[in-house]
Amino acid sequence: MPGVVQHTLDSIRAEATRAVEAGIGGLVLFGVPEPDDKDAAGSAGYADDGILNRALAAVRAEVGDDLVIVADTCLDEFTDHGHCGVLADDGSVANDPTVELYVRQAVTQAEAGAHFVSPSGMMDGQVAAIRSGLDLAGHNDTGILAYSAKYASAFFGPFREAVGSSLVGDRRAYQQDPANRREGRLEASLDELEGADILMVKPAGPYLDVLADVAAWSRIPVAAYQVSGEYAMIAAAAERGWIDRQAALLESTTAIVRAGADIVLTYAALELAGWLR
Ligand code: PBG
């Protein structure tokens, strides 16, 4: 992805400081382990000294509460098969054992310094389980940004490449059917009742109808994720001189806000913050 890099523990601290200075509200951290650290259970994702937990601690030490620090809560970067959870004997992703690992991961992330955890694996019941797991561990104040309506999208392609995903196949057994609008509302309302603090729709641009649906009735803030493919299309066309990068990024994120997003997660955040100032 043009303009997108994997950070080191040092460079992410500097990036977080830049985000604070730009007036950005928050930062979502994803972990990219050494390939040798991947295993079938994604254990590097919930090890106290795993790369994501170390990065959360480093960023928290650097910026404190000046930025909302959000941890990606999922196993896909850490599993050697690339799925978002652990596999059953038949090769399918096992929902409940995966949720138990998410709870473990969320608690280690709160302990490392995350203000929010953000379950992105689309397992059933993940928000309720994480909420009670955090509370039992004394992390009542750690929030949950729930990936609520997350569709099985072709627009995740550049992200998977950027994080060195091991996935073969797709995630259609746990992410949503792009043709199904109503299910987006159902998934989001379940997350609200399970104790989410923010609901998120993803991708954003191709799912503005779902976003508008969720924003229309949600009693809690709604976020939308302008994903890697949405960003990459604009970046690639701009590189070729086919589109005006600044105008297209401003318009696409304005449309996401118009549809009802209170919060926009985007790879162009630093650039946009500069332009908007
Ligand atoms: C998986 C995850 C994905 C993204 C964020 N979290 C990829 C996937 O579901 O395959 C994609 C984000 C993007 O495309 O920018 N936990």
CSV table of C-alpha atoms and ligand atoms in Angstrom, one decimal:
chain,number,residue,atom,x,y,z
A,1,MET,CA,0.0,0.0,0.0
A,2,PRO,CA,1.6,3.3,-1.0
A,3,GLY,CA,2.4,5.4,2.0
A,4,VAL,CA,1.8,2.6,4.4
A,5,VAL,CA,4.6,0.9,6.3
A,6,GLN,CA,5.1,-1.6,9.1
A,7,HIS,CA,6.3,0.2,12.2
A,8,THR,CA,9.0,-0.7,14.7
A,9,LEU,CA,8.6,-0.2,18.4
A,10,ASP,CA,10.5,3.1,18.0
A,11,SER,CA,8.8,4.4,14.9
A,12,ILE,CA,5.3,3.7,16.2
A,13,ARG,CA,6.1,6.0,19.2
A,14,ALA,CA,7.0,8.8,16.8
A,15,GLU,CA,3.9,8.2,14.7
A,16,ALA,CA,1.7,8.4,17.7
A,17,THR,CA,3.2,11.7,18.6
A,18,ARG,CA,2.6,13.0,15.1
A,19,ALA,CA,-1.1,11.9,15.5
A,20,VAL,CA,-1.4,13.8,18.7
A,21,GLU,CA,0.1,16.9,17.1
A,22,ALA,CA,-2.2,16.6,14.1
A,23,GLY,CA,-5.3,16.5,16.4
A,24,ILE,CA,-6.3,13.0,15.6
A,25,GLY,CA,-8.5,11.3,18.2
A,26,GLY,CA,-7.2,7.8,18.3
A,27,LEU,CA,-4.9,5.1,16.9
A,28,VAL,CA,-5.6,1.5,16.2
A,29,LEU,CA,-2.7,-0.9,16.5
A,30,PHE,CA,-2.3,-4.2,14.7
A,31,GLY,CA,0.5,-6.6,15.4
A,32,VAL,CA,2.8,-8.2,12.8
A,33,PRO,CA,4.7,-11.0,14.4
A,34,GLU,CA,7.9,-12.7,13.0
A,35,PRO,CA,6.7,-15.5,10.7
A,36,ASP,CA,8.3,-18.0,13.1
A,37,ASP,CA,6.1,-16.8,15.9
A,38,LYS,CA,2.9,-17.8,14.2
A,39,ASP,CA,1.2,-21.0,15.4
A,40,ALA,CA,-2.2,-22.8,15.0
A,41,ALA,CA,-3.5,-21.1,18.2
A,42,GLY,CA,-2.2,-17.6,17.4
A,43,SER,CA,-0.5,-17.6,20.8
A,44,ALA,CA,1.8,-14.6,20.0
A,45,GLY,CA,-1.4,-12.6,19.9
A,46,TYR,CA,-2.0,-13.0,23.7
A,47,ALA,CA,1.5,-13.4,25.0
A,48,ASP,CA,2.4,-10.5,27.4
A,49,ASP,CA,5.6,-9.9,25.4
A,50,GLY,CA,3.9,-10.3,22.0
A,51,ILE,CA,4.6,-7.6,19.5
A,52,LEU,CA,1.2,-6.0,19.7
A,53,ASN,CA,1.2,-5.8,23.5
A,54,ARG,CA,4.7,-4.3,23.5
A,55,ALA,CA,3.6,-1.7,21.0
A,56,LEU,CA,0.5,-0.8,23.0
A,57,ALA,CA,2.8,-0.3,26.1
A,58,ALA,CA,5.3,1.7,24.1
A,59,VAL,CA,2.6,4.0,22.6
A,60,ARG,CA,0.8,4.4,26.0
A,61,ALA,CA,4.1,5.4,27.6
A,62,GLU,CA,4.7,7.9,24.9
A,63,VAL,CA,1.4,9.7,24.6
A,64,GLY,CA,-0.5,8.7,27.8
A,65,ASP,CA,-4.1,9.7,27.4
A,66,ASP,CA,-3.6,12.3,24.6
A,67,LEU,CA,-4.7,9.7,22.1
A,68,VAL,CA,-7.3,6.9,22.4
A,69,ILE,CA,-5.2,3.8,22.0
A,70,VAL,CA,-7.1,1.0,20.4
A,71,ALA,CA,-5.9,-2.6,20.2
A,72,ASP,CA,-7.0,-4.9,17.4
A,73,THR,CA,-8.4,-8.0,19.1
A,74,CYS,CA,-8.1,-10.9,16.7
A,75,LEU,CA,-5.8,-13.8,15.9
A,76,ASP,CA,-5.5,-13.6,12.2
A,77,GLU,CA,-2.0,-12.0,12.1
A,78,PHE,CA,-0.8,-14.6,14.6
A,79,THR,CA,-2.2,-17.9,13.3
A,80,ASP,CA,-0.1,-19.9,10.8
A,81,HIS,CA,-3.3,-20.7,8.8
A,82,GLY,CA,-4.3,-17.0,8.8
A,83,HIS,CA,-7.9,-17.5,10.1
A,84,CYS,CA,-9.3,-15.2,12.8
A,85,GLY,CA,-9.6,-18.1,15.3
A,86,VAL,CA,-8.6,-21.6,16.1
A,87,LEU,CA,-9.7,-24.4,13.8
A,88,ALA,CA,-12.0,-27.4,14.5
A,89,ASP,CA,-11.0,-30.9,13.3
A,90,ASP,CA,-13.0,-30.3,10.1
A,91,GLY,CA,-11.0,-27.2,9.3
A,92,SER,CA,-13.8,-24.7,10.2
A,93,VAL,CA,-13.2,-21.9,12.6
A,94,ALA,CA,-14.3,-23.0,16.1
A,95,ASN,CA,-16.4,-20.1,17.5
A,96,ASP,CA,-16.5,-20.7,21.3
A,97,PRO,CA,-12.8,-21.7,21.8
A,98,THR,CA,-11.8,-18.7,19.7
A,99,VAL,CA,-13.9,-16.4,21.9
A,100,GLU,CA,-12.1,-17.7,25.0
A,101,LEU,CA,-8.8,-16.7,23.4
A,102,TYR,CA,-10.1,-13.2,22.5
A,103,VAL,CA,-11.0,-12.7,26.1
A,104,ARG,CA,-7.5,-13.6,27.1
A,105,GLN,CA,-6.1,-11.4,24.5
A,106,ALA,CA,-8.3,-8.4,25.5
A,107,VAL,CA,-7.2,-8.7,29.1
A,108,THR,CA,-3.5,-8.7,28.1
A,109,GLN,CA,-4.2,-5.7,25.9
A,110,ALA,CA,-5.9,-3.7,28.7
A,111,GLU,CA,-3.0,-4.6,30.9
A,112,ALA,CA,-0.5,-3.4,28.3
A,113,GLY,CA,-2.2,0.0,28.2
A,114,ALA,CA,-5.0,-0.1,25.6
A,115,HIS,CA,-7.9,2.3,26.3
A,116,PHE,CA,-10.1,0.3,23.9
A,117,VAL,CA,-10.0,-3.3,22.6
A,118,SER,CA,-11.6,-3.9,19.2
A,119,PRO,CA,-12.8,-7.4,18.4
A,120,SER,CA,-12.6,-7.7,14.7
A,121,GLY,CA,-13.0,-11.5,14.2
A,122,MET,CA,-16.8,-11.7,13.9
A,123,MET,CA,-17.3,-14.6,16.3
A,124,ASP,CA,-20.7,-14.8,17.8
A,125,GLY,CA,-20.9,-13.6,21.4
A,126,GLN,CA,-17.4,-12.0,21.3
A,127,VAL,CA,-18.5,-8.7,22.7
A,128,ALA,CA,-20.4,-10.1,25.7
A,129,ALA,CA,-17.6,-12.5,26.6
A,130,ILE,CA,-14.9,-9.8,26.4
A,131,ARG,CA,-16.9,-7.3,28.5
A,132,SER,CA,-17.3,-9.8,31.3
A,133,GLY,CA,-13.7,-11.0,31.0
A,134,LEU,CA,-12.4,-7.4,31.2
A,135,ASP,CA,-14.7,-6.7,34.2
A,136,LEU,CA,-13.6,-9.8,36.0
A,137,ALA,CA,-10.0,-8.8,35.6
A,138,GLY,CA,-10.7,-5.3,37.0
A,139,HIS,CA,-10.6,-3.5,33.6
A,140,ASN,CA,-14.1,-1.9,33.9
A,141,ASP,CA,-12.9,1.3,32.2
A,142,THR,CA,-11.5,-0.4,29.1
A,143,GLY,CA,-13.9,0.2,26.3
A,144,ILE,CA,-15.0,-2.0,23.4
A,145,LEU,CA,-15.0,-0.8,19.8
A,146,ALA,CA,-17.0,-3.6,18.2
A,147,TYR,CA,-16.5,-4.5,14.5
A,148,SER,CA,-20.2,-5.1,14.3
A,149,ALA,CA,-21.1,-5.2,10.6
A,150,LYS,CA,-18.0,-6.6,8.9
A,151,TYR,CA,-18.6,-7.9,5.5
A,152,ALA,CA,-16.5,-10.6,3.7
A,153,SER,CA,-14.9,-8.0,1.4
A,154,ALA,CA,-12.5,-8.0,-1.5
A,155,PHE,CA,-11.4,-4.6,-0.3
A,156,PHE,CA,-9.4,-6.1,2.5
A,157,GLY,CA,-6.8,-7.4,0.0
A,158,PRO,CA,-4.1,-4.8,0.5
A,159,PHE,CA,-4.3,-5.1,4.3
A,160,ARG,CA,-3.7,-8.8,4.2
A,161,GLU,CA,-0.7,-8.3,2.1
A,162,ALA,CA,0.6,-5.4,4.3
A,163,VAL,CA,0.4,-7.7,7.4
A,164,GLY,CA,1.8,-10.8,5.7
A,165,SER,CA,-1.4,-12.8,6.2
A,166,SER,CA,-1.1,-16.5,5.9
A,167,LEU,CA,-4.7,-16.9,4.8
A,168,VAL,CA,-5.6,-19.3,2.0
A,169,GLY,CA,-9.3,-19.1,1.0
A,170,ASP,CA,-11.7,-16.6,2.5
A,171,ARG,CA,-13.6,-15.7,5.7
A,172,ARG,CA,-17.1,-16.1,4.4
A,173,ALA,CA,-18.0,-18.5,7.2
A,174,TYR,CA,-17.7,-15.7,9.8
A,175,GLN,CA,-17.8,-12.4,8.0
A,176,GLN,CA,-21.0,-11.2,6.5
A,177,ASP,CA,-22.6,-11.7,3.0
A,178,PRO,CA,-22.1,-8.5,1.0
A,179,ALA,CA,-25.6,-8.9,-0.4
A,180,ASN,CA,-27.3,-8.9,3.0
A,181,ARG,CA,-28.2,-5.5,4.3
A,182,ARG,CA,-30.5,-6.5,7.1
A,183,GLU,CA,-27.9,-8.7,8.7
A,184,GLY,CA,-25.7,-5.6,9.3
A,185,ARG,CA,-28.4,-4.2,11.5
A,186,LEU,CA,-28.9,-7.5,13.3
A,187,GLU,CA,-25.2,-7.8,14.1
A,188,ALA,CA,-24.9,-4.2,15.2
A,189,SER,CA,-27.9,-4.4,17.5
A,190,LEU,CA,-26.5,-7.6,19.1
A,191,ASP,CA,-23.2,-5.9,19.8
A,192,GLU,CA,-25.0,-2.9,21.4
A,193,LEU,CA,-26.9,-5.2,23.7
A,194,GLU,CA,-23.8,-7.2,24.5
A,195,GLY,CA,-22.1,-4.1,25.9
A,196,ALA,CA,-20.2,-2.5,23.1
A,197,ASP,CA,-19.3,1.2,23.5
A,198,ILE,CA,-18.8,2.0,19.8
A,199,LEU,CA,-20.3,0.1,16.8
A,200,MET,CA,-18.3,-0.1,13.6
A,201,VAL,CA,-19.3,-0.8,10.0
A,202,LYS,CA,-16.7,-2.1,7.7
A,203,PRO,CA,-15.9,-1.5,4.8
A,204,ALA,CA,-17.3,2.0,4.8
A,205,GLY,CA,-17.7,3.4,1.3
A,206,PRO,CA,-19.3,0.4,-0.4
A,207,TYR,CA,-21.6,-0.1,2.7
A,208,LEU,CA,-23.0,3.4,3.3
A,209,ASP,CA,-26.5,2.0,3.4
A,210,VAL,CA,-25.6,-0.3,6.2
A,211,LEU,CA,-23.8,2.6,8.0
A,212,ALA,CA,-26.9,4.8,7.6
A,213,ASP,CA,-29.1,2.1,9.0
A,214,VAL,CA,-27.0,1.5,12.0
A,215,ALA,CA,-26.5,5.2,12.7
A,216,ALA,CA,-30.3,5.8,12.5
A,217,TRP,CA,-31.1,3.8,15.6
A,218,SER,CA,-27.8,3.3,17.5
A,219,ARG,CA,-27.8,4.9,21.0
A,220,ILE,CA,-24.0,4.7,21.1
A,221,PRO,CA,-21.3,6.2,18.8
A,222,VAL,CA,-20.9,4.7,15.3
A,223,ALA,CA,-17.6,4.3,13.6
A,224,ALA,CA,-16.8,3.4,10.0
A,225,TYR,CA,-13.6,1.9,8.6
A,226,GLN,CA,-12.4,3.1,5.2
A,227,VAL,CA,-10.4,-0.1,4.5
A,228,SER,CA,-7.2,-0.7,2.7
A,229,GLY,CA,-8.8,-1.4,-0.7
A,230,GLU,CA,-10.9,1.8,-0.5
A,231,TYR,CA,-7.7,3.8,0.3
A,232,ALA,CA,-5.5,1.9,-2.2
A,233,MET,CA,-7.9,2.5,-5.1
A,234,ILE,CA,-7.7,6.3,-4.6
A,235,ALA,CA,-4.0,6.2,-4.0
A,236,ALA,CA,-3.3,4.1,-7.1
A,237,ALA,CA,-5.6,6.2,-9.4
A,238,ALA,CA,-4.0,9.4,-8.0
A,239,GLU,CA,-0.5,8.0,-8.7
A,240,ARG,CA,-1.5,7.6,-12.3
A,241,GLY,CA,-2.9,11.1,-12.5
A,242,TRP,CA,-6.4,9.8,-13.0
A,243,ILE,CA,-7.9,11.3,-9.9
A,244,ASP,CA,-7.2,14.2,-7.5
A,245,ARG,CA,-5.9,12.5,-4.3
A,246,GLN,CA,-6.8,15.3,-1.9
A,247,ALA,CA,-10.3,15.9,-3.3
A,248,ALA,CA,-11.1,12.2,-3.5
A,249,LEU,CA,-9.9,11.5,0.1
A,250,LEU,CA,-11.9,14.4,1.4
A,251,GLU,CA,-15.0,13.5,-0.6
A,252,SER,CA,-14.9,9.8,0.3
A,253,THR,CA,-14.6,10.5,4.0
A,254,THR,CA,-17.1,13.3,3.9
A,255,ALA,CA,-19.6,10.8,2.4
A,256,ILE,CA,-18.9,8.4,5.3
A,257,VAL,CA,-19.6,11.2,7.8
A,258,ARG,CA,-22.7,12.2,5.9
A,259,ALA,CA,-24.0,8.7,6.1
A,260,GLY,CA,-23.8,8.8,9.9
A,261,ALA,CA,-20.3,8.0,11.1
A,262,ASP,CA,-19.2,9.8,14.3
A,263,ILE,CA,-15.7,8.3,13.9
A,264,VAL,CA,-13.8,7.5,10.7
A,265,LEU,CA,-11.0,5.0,10.7
A,266,THR,CA,-8.8,5.7,7.7
A,267,TYR,CA,-5.2,5.2,6.4
A,268,ALA,CA,-5.3,8.9,5.3
A,269,ALA,CA,-5.9,10.3,8.8
A,270,LEU,CA,-2.7,12.2,9.1
A,271,GLU,CA,-3.1,13.7,5.6
A,272,LEU,CA,-6.7,14.6,6.2
A,273,ALA,CA,-6.0,16.2,9.5
A,274,GLY,CA,-3.4,18.4,7.9
A,275,TRP,CA,-5.8,19.5,5.1
A,276,LEU,CA,-8.7,20.1,7.5
A,277,ARG,CA,-6.6,22.4,9.6
B,1,PBG,C1,-8.9,-9.1,10.5
B,1,PBG,C2,-8.8,-7.7,10.0
B,1,PBG,C3,-8.8,-7.4,8.6
B,1,PBG,C4,-8.8,-6.0,8.5
B,1,PBG,C5,-8.8,-5.5,9.7
B,1,PBG,N1,-8.8,-6.6,10.7
B,1,PBG,C6,-8.7,-8.3,7.4
B,1,PBG,C7,-9.7,-9.4,7.2
B,1,PBG,O1,-10.7,-9.5,7.8
B,1,PBG,O2,-9.3,-10.2,6.4
B,1,PBG,C8,-8.8,-5.3,7.2
B,1,PBG,C9,-8.6,-3.9,7.2
B,1,PBG,C10,-8.3,-3.3,5.9
B,1,PBG,O3,-8.6,-3.8,4.8
B,1,PBG,O4,-7.9,-2.1,5.9
B,1,PBG,N2,-8.8,-9.1,11.9
